[in-house]
CHARMM-style PDB file with segment names, atoms N, HN, CA, C and O in Angstrom:
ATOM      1  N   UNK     1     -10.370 -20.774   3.511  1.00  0.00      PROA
ATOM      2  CA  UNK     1      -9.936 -20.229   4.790  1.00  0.00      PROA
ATOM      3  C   UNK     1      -8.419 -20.137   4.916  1.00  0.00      PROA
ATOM      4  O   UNK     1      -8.058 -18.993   5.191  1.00  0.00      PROA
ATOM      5  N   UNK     2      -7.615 -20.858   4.813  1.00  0.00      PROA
ATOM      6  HN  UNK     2      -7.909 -21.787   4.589  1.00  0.00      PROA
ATOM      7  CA  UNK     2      -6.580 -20.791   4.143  1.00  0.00      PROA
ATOM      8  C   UNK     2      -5.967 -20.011   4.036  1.00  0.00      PROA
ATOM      9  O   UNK     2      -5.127 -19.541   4.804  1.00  0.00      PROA
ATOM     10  N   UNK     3      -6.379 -19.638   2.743  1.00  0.00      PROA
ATOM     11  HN  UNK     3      -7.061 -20.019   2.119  1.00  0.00      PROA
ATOM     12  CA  UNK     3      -5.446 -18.806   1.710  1.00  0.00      PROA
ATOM     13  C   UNK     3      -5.892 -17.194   2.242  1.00  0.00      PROA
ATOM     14  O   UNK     3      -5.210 -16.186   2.058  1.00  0.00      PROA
ATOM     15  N   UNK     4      -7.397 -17.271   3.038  1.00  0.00      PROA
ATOM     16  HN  UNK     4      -7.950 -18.090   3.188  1.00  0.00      PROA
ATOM     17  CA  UNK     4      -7.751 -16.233   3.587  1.00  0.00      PROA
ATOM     18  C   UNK     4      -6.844 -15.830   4.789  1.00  0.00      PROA
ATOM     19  O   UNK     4      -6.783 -14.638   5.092  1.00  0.00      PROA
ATOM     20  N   UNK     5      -6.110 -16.793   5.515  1.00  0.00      PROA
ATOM     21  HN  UNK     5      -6.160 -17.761   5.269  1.00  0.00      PROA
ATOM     22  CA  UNK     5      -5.297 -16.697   6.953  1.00  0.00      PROA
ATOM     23  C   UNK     5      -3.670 -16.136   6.392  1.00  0.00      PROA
ATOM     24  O   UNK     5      -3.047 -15.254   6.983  1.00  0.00      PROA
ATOM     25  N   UNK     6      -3.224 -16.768   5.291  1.00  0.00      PROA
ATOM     26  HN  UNK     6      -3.731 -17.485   4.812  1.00  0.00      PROA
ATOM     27  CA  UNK     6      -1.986 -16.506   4.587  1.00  0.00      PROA
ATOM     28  C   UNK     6      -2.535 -15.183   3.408  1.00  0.00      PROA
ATOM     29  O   UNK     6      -1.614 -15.042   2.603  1.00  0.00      PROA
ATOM     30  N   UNK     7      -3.150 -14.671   3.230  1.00  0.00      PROA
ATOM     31  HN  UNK     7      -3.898 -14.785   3.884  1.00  0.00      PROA
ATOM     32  CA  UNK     7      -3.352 -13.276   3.230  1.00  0.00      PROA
ATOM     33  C   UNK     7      -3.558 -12.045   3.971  1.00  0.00      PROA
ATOM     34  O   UNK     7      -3.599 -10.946   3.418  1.00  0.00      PROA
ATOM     35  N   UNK     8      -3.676 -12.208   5.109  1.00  0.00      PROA
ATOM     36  HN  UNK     8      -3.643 -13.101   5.559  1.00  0.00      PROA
ATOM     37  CA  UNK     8      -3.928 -11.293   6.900  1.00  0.00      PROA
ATOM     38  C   UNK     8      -2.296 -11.955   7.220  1.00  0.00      PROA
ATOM     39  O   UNK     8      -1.692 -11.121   7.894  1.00  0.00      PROA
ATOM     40  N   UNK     9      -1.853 -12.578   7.078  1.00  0.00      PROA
ATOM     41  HN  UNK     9      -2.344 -13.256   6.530  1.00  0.00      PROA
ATOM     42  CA  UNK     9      -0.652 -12.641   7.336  1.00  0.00      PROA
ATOM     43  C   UNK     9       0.767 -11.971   6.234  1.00  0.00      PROA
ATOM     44  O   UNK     9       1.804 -11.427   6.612  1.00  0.00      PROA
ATOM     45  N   UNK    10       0.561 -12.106   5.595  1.00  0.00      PROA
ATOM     46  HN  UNK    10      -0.281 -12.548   5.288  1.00  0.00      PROA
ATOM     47  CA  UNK    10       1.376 -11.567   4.497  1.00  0.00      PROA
ATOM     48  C   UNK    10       1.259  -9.847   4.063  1.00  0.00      PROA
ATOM     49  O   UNK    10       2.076  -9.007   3.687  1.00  0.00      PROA
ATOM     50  N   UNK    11      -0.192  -9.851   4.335  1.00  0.00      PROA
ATOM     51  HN  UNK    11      -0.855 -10.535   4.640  1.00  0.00      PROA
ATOM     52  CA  UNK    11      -0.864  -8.243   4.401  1.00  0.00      PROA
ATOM     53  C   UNK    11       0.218  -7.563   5.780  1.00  0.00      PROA
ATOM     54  O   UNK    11       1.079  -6.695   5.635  1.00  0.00      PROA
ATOM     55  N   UNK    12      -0.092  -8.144   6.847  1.00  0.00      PROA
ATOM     56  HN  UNK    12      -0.791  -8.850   6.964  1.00  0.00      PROA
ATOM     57  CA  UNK    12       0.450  -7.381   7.778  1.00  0.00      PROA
ATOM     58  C   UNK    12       2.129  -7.299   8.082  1.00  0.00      PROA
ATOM     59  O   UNK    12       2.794  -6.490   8.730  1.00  0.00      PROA
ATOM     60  N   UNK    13       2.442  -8.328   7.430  1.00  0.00      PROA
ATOM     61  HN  UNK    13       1.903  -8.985   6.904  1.00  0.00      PROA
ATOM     62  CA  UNK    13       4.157  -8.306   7.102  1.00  0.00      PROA
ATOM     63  C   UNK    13       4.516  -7.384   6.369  1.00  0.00      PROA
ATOM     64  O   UNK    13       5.493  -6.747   6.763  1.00  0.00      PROA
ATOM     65  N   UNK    14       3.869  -6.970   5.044  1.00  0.00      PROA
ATOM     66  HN  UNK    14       3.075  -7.488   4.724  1.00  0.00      PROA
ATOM     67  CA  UNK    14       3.862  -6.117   4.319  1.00  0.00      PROA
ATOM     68  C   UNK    14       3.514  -4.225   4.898  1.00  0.00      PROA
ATOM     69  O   UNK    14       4.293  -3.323   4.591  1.00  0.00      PROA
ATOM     70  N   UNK    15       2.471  -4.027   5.578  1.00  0.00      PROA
ATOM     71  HN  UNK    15       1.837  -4.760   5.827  1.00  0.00      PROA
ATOM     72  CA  UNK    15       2.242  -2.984   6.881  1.00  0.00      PROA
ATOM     73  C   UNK    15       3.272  -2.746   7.562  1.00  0.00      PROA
ATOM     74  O   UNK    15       3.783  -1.640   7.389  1.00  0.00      PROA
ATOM     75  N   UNK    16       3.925  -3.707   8.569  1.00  0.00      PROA
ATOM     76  HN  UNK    16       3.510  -4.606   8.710  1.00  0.00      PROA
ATOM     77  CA  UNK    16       4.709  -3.673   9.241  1.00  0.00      PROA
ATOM     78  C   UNK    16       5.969  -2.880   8.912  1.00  0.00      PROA
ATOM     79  O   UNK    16       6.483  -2.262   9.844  1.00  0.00      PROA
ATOM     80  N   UNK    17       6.554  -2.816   7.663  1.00  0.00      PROA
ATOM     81  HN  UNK    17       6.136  -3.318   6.905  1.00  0.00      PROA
ATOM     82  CA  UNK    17       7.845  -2.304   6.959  1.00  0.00      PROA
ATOM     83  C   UNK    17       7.416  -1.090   6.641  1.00  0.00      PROA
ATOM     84  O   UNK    17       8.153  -0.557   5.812  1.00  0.00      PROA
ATOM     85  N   UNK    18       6.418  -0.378   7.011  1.00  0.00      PROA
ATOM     86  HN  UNK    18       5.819  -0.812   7.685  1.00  0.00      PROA
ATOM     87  CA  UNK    18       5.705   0.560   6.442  1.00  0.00      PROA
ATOM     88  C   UNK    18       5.892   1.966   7.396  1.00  0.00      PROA
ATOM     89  O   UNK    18       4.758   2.285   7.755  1.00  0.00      PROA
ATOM     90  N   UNK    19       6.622   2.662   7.790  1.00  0.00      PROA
ATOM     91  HN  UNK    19       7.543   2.403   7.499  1.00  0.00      PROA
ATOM     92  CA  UNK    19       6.420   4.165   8.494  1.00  0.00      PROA
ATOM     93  C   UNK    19       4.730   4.071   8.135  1.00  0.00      PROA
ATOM     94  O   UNK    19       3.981   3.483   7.356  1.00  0.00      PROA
ATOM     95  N   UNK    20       4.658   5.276   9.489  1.00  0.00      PROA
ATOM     96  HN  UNK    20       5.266   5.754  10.122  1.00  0.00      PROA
ATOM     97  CA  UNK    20       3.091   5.236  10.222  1.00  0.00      PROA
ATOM     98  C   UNK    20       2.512   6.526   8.452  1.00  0.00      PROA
ATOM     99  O   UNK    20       1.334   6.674   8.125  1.00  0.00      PROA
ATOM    100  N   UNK    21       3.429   7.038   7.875  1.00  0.00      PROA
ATOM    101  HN  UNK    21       4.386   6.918   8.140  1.00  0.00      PROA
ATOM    102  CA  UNK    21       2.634   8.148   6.756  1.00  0.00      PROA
ATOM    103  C   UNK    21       2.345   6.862   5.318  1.00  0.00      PROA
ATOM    104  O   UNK    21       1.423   6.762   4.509  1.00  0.00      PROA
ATOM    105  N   UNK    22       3.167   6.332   5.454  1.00  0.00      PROA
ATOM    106  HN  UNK    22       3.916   6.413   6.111  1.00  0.00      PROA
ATOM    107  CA  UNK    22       2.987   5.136   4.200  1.00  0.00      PROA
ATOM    108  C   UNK    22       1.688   4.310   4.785  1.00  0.00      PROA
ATOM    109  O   UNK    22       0.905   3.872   3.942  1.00  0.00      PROA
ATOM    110  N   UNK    23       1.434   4.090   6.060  1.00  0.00      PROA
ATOM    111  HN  UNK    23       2.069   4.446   6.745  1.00  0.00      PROA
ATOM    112  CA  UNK    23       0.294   3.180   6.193  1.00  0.00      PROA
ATOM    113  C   UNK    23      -0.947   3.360   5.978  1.00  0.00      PROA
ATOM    114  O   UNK    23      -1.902   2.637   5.696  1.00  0.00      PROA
ATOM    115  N   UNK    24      -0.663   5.163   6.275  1.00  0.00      PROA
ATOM    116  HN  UNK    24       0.113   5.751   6.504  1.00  0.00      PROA
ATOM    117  CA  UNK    24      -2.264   5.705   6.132  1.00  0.00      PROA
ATOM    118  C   UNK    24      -2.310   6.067   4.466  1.00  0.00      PROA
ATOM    119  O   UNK    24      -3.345   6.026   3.801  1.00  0.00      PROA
ATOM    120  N   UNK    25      -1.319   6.336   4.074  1.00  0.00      PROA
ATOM    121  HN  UNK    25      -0.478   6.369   4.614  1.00  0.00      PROA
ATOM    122  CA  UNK    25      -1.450   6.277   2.760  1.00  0.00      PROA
ATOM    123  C   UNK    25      -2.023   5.194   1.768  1.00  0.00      PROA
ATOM    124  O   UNK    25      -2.916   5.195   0.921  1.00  0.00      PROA
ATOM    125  N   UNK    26      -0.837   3.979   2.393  1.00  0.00      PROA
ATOM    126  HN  UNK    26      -0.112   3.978   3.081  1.00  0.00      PROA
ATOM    127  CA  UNK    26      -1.410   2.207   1.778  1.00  0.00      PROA
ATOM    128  C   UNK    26      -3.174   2.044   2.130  1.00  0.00      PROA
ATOM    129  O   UNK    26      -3.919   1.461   1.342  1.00  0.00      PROA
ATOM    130  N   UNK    27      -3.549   2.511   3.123  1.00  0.00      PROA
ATOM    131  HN  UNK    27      -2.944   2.985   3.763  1.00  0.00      PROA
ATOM    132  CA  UNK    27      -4.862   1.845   3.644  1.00  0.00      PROA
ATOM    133  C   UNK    27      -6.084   3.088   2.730  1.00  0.00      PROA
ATOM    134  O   UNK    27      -7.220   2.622   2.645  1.00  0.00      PROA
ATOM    135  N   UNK    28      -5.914   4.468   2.124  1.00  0.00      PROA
ATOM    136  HN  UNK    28      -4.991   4.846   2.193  1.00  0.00      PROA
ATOM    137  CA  UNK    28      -6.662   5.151   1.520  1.00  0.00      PROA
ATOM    138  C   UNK    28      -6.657   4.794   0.293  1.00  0.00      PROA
ATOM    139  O   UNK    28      -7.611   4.659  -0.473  1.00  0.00      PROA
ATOM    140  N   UNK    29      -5.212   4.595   0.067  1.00  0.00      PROA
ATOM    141  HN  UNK    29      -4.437   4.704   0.690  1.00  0.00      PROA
ATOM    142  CA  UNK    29      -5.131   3.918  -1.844  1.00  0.00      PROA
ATOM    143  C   UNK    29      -6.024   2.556  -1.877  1.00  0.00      PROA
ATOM    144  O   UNK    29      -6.786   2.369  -2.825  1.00  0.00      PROA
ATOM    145  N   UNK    30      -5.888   1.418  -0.606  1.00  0.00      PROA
ATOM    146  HN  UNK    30      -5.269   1.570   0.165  1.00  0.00      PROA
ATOM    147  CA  UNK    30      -6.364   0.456  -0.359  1.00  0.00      PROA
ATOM    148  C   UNK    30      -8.368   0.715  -0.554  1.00  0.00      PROA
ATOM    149  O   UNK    30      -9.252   0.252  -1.274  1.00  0.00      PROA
ATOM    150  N   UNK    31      -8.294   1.431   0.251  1.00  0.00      PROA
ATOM    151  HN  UNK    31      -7.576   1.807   0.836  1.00  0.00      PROA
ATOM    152  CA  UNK    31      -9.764   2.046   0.194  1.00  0.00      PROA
ATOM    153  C   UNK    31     -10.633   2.449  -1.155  1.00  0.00      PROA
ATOM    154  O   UNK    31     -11.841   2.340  -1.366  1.00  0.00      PROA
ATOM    155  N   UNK    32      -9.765   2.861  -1.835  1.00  0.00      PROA
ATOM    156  HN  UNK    32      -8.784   2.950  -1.664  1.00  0.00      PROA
ATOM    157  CA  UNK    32     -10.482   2.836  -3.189  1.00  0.00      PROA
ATOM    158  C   UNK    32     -10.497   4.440  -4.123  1.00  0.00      PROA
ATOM    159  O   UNK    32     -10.920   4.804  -5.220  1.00  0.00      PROA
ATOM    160  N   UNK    33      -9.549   5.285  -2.594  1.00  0.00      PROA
ATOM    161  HN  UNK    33      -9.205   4.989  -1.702  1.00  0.00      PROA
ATOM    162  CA  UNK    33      -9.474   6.621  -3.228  1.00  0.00      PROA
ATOM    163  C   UNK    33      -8.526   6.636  -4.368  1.00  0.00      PROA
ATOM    164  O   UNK    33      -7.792   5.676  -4.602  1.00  0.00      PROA
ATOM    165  N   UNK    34      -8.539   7.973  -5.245  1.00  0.00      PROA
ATOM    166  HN  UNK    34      -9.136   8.753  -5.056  1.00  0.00      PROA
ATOM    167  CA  UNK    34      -8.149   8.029  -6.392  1.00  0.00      PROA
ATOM    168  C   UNK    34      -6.569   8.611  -6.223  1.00  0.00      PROA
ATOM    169  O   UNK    34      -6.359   9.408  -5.309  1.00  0.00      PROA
ATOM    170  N   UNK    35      -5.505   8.222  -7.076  1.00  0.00      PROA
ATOM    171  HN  UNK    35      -5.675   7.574  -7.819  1.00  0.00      PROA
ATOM    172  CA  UNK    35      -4.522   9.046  -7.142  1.00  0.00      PROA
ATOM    173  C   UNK    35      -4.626  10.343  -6.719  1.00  0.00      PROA
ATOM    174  O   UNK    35      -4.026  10.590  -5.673  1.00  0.00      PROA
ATOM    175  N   UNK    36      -5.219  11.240  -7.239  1.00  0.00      PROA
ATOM    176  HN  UNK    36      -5.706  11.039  -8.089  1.00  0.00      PROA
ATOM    177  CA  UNK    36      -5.085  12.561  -7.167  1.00  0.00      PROA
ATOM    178  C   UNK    36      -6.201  13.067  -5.906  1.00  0.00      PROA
ATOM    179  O   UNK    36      -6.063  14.209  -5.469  1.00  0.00      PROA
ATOM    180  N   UNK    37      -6.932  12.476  -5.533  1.00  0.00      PROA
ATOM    181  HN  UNK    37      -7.045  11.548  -5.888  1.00  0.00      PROA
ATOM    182  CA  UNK    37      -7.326  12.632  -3.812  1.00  0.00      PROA
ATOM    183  C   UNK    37      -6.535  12.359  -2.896  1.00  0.00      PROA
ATOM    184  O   UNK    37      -6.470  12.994  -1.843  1.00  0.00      PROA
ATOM    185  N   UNK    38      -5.671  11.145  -3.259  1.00  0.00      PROA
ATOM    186  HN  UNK    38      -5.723  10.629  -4.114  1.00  0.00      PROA
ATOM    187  CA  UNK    38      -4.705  10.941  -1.900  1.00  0.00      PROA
ATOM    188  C   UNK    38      -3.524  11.703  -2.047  1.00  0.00      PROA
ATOM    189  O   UNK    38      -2.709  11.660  -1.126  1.00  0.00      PROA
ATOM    190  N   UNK    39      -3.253  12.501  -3.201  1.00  0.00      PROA
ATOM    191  HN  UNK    39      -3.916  12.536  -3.949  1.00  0.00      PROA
ATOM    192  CA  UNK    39      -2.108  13.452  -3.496  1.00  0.00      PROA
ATOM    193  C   UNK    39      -2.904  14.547  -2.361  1.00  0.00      PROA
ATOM    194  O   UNK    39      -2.507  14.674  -1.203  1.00  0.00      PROA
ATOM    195  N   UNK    40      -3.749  15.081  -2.767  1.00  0.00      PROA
ATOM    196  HN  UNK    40      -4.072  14.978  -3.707  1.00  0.00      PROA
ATOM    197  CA  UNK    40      -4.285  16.371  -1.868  1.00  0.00      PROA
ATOM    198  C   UNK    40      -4.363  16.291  -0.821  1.00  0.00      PROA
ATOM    199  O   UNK    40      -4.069  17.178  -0.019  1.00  0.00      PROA
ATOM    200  N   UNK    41      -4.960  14.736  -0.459  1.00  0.00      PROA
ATOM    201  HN  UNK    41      -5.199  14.015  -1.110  1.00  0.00      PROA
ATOM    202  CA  UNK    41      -5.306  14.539   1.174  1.00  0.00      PROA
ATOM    203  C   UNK    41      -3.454  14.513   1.869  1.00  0.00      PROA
ATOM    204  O   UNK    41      -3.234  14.862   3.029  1.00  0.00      PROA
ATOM    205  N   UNK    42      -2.733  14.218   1.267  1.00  0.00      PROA
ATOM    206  HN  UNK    42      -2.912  13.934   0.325  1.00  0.00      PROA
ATOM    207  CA  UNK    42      -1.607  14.398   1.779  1.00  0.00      PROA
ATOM    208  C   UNK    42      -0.254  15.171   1.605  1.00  0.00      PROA
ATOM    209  O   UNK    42       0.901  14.966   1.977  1.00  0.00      PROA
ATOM    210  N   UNK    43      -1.034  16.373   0.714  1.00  0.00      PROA
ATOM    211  HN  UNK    43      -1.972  16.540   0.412  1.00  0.00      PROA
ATOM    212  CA  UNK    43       0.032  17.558   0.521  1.00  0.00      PROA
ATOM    213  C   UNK    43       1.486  16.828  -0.273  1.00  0.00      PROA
ATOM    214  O   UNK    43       2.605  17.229   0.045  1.00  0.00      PROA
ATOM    215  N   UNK    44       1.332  15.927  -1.134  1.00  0.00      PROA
ATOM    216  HN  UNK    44       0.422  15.601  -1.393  1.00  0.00      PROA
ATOM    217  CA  UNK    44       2.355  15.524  -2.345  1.00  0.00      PROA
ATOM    218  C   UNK    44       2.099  15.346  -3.883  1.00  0.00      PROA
ATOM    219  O   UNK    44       0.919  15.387  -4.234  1.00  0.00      PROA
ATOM    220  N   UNK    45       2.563  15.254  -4.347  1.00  0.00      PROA
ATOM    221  HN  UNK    45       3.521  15.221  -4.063  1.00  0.00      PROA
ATOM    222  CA  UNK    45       2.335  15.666  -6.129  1.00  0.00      PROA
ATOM    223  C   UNK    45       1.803  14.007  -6.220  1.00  0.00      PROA
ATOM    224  O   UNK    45       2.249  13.046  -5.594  1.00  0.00      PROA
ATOM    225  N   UNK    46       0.387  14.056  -7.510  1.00  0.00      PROA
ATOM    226  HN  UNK    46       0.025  14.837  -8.019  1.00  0.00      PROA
ATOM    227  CA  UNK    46       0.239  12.490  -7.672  1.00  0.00      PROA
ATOM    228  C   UNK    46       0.681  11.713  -7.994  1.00  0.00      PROA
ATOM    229  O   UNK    46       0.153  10.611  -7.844  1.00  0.00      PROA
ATOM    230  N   UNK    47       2.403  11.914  -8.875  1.00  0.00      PROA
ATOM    231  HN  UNK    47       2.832  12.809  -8.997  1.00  0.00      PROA
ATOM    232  CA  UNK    47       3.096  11.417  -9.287  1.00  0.00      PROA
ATOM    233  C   UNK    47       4.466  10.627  -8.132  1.00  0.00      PROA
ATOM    234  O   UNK    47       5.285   9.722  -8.296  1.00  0.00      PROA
ATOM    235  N   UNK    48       4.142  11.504  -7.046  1.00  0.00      PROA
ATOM    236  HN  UNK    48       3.477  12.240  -6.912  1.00  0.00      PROA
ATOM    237  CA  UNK    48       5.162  10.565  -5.778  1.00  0.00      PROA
ATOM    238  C   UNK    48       4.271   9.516  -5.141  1.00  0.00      PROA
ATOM    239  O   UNK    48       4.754   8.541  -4.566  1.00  0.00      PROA
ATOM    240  N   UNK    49       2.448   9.805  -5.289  1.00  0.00      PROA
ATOM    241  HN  UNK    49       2.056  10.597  -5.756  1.00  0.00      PROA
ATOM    242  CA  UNK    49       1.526   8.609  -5.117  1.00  0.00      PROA
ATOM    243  C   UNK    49       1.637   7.698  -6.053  1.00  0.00      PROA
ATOM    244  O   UNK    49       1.147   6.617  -5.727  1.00  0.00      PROA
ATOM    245  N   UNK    50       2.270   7.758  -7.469  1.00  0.00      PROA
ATOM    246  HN  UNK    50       2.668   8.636  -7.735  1.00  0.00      PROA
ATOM    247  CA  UNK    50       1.857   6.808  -7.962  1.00  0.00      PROA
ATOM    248  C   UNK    50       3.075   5.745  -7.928  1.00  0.00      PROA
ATOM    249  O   UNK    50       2.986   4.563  -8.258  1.00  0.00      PROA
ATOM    250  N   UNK    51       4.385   6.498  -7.398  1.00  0.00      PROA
ATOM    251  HN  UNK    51       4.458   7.458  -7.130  1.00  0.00      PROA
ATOM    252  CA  UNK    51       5.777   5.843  -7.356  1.00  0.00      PROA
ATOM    253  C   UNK    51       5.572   5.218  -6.099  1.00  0.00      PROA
ATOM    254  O   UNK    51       5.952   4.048  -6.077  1.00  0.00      PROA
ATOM    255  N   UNK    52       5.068   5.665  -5.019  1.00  0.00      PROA
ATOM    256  HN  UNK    52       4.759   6.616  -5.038  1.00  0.00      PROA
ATOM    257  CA  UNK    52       4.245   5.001  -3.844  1.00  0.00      PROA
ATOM    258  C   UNK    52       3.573   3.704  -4.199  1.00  0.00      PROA
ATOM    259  O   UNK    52       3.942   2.620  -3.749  1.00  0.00      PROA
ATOM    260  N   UNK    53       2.636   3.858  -4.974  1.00  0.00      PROA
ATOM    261  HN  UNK    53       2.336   4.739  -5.340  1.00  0.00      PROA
ATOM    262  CA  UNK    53       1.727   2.974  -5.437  1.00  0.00      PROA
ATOM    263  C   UNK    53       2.702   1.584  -6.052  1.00  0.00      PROA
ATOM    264  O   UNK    53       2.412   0.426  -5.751  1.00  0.00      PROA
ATOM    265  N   UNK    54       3.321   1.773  -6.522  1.00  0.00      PROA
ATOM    266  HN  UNK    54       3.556   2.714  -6.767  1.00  0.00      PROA
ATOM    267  CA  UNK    54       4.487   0.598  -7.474  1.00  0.00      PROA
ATOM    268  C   UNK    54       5.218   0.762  -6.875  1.00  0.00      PROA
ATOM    269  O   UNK    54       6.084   0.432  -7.685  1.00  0.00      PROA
ATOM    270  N   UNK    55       6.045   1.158  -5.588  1.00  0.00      PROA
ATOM    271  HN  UNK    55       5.341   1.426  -4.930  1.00  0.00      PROA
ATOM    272  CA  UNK    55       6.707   0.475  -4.889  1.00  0.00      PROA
ATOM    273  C   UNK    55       6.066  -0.529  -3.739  1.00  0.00      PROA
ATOM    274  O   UNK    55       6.501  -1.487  -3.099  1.00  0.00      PROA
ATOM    275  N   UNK    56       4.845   0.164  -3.803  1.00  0.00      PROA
ATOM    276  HN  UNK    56       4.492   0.942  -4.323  1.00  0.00      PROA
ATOM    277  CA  UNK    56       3.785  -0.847  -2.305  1.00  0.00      PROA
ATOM    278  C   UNK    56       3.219  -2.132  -3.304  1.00  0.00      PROA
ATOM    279  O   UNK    56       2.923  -3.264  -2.921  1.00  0.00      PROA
ATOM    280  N   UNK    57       3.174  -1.681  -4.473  1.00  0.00      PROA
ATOM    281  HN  UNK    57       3.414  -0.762  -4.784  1.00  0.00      PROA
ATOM    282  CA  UNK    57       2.618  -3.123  -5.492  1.00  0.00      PROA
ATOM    283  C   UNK    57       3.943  -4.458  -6.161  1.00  0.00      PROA
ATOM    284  O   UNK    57       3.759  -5.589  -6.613  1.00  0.00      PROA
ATOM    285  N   UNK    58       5.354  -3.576  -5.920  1.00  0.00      PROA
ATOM    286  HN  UNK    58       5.504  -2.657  -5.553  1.00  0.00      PROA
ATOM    287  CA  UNK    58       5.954  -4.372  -6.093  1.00  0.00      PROA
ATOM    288  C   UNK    58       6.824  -5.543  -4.813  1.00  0.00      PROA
ATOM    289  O   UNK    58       7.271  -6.690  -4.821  1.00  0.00      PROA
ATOM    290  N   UNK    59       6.682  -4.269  -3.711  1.00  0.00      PROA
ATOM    291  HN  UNK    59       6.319  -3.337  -3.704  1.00  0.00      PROA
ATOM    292  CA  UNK    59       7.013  -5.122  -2.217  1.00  0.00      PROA
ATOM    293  C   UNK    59       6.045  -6.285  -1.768  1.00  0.00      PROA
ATOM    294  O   UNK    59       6.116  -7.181  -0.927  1.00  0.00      PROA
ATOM    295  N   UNK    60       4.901  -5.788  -2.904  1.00  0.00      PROA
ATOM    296  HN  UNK    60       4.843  -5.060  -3.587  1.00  0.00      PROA
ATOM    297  CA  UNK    60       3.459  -7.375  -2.120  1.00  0.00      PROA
ATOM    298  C   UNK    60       3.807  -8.493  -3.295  1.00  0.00      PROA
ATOM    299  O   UNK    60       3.597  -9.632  -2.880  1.00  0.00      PROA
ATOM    300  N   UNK    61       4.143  -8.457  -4.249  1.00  0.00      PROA
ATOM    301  HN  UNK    61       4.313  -7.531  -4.586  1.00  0.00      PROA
ATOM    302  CA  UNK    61       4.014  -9.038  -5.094  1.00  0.00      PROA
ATOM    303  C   UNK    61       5.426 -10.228  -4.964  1.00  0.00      PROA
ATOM    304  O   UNK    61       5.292 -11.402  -5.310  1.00  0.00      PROA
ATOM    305  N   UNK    62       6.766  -9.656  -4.398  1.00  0.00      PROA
ATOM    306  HN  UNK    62       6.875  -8.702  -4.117  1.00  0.00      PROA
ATOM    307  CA  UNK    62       7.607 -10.686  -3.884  1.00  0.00      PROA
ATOM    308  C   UNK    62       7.481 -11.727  -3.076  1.00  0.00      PROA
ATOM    309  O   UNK    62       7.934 -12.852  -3.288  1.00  0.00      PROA
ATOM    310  N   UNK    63       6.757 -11.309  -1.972  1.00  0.00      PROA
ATOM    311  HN  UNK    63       6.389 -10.395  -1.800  1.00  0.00      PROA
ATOM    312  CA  UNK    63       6.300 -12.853  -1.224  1.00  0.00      PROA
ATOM    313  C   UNK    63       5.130 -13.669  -1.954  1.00  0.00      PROA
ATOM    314  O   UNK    63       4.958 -14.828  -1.576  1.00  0.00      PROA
ATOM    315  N   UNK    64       4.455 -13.248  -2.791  1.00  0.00      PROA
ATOM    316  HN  UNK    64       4.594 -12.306  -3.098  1.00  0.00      PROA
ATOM    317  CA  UNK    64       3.884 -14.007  -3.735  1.00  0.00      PROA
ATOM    318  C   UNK    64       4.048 -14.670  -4.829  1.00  0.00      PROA
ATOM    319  O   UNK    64       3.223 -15.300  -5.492  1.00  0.00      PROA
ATOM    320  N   UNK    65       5.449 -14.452  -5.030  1.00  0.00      PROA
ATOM    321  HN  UNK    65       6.119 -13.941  -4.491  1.00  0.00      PROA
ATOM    322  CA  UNK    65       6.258 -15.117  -6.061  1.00  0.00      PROA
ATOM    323  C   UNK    65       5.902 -14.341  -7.456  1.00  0.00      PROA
ATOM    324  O   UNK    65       6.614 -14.528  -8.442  1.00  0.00      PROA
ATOM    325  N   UNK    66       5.211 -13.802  -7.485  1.00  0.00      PROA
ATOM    326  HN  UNK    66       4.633 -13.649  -6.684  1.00  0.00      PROA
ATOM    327  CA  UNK    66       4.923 -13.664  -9.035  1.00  0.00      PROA
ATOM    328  C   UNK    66       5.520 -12.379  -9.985  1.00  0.00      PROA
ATOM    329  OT1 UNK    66       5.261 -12.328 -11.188  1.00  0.00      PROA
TER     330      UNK     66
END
């Protein structure tokens, strides 16, 4: 429970720094859609999703130390 409460917390710190087009973006990539669906669903090349993708994987990964 825990580590479940300091993850909803750290998740939403992470959201928070996020413009409202990055969130809906974070939460479809989150969802399980594919690179090149969330390129279409949002009118950008899959290659600015995937620089998206590793900048949203490297901003979570600092408060986690690792």
């Amino acid at each position: 429970p825990a580590e479940i409460a300091a993850f909803r917390i750290d998740c939403d710190a992470l959201v928070a720094t996020l413009g409202r087009r990055e969130r809906r973006i974070a939460k479809t990539l989150a969802g399980g859609e594919t690179t090149g669906a969330t390129a279409r669903k949002f009118g950008v090349s899959p290659s600015r999703i995937s620089q998206m993708r590793s900048r949203l994987r490297r901003a979570w990964l600092v408060p986690q130390n690792e």
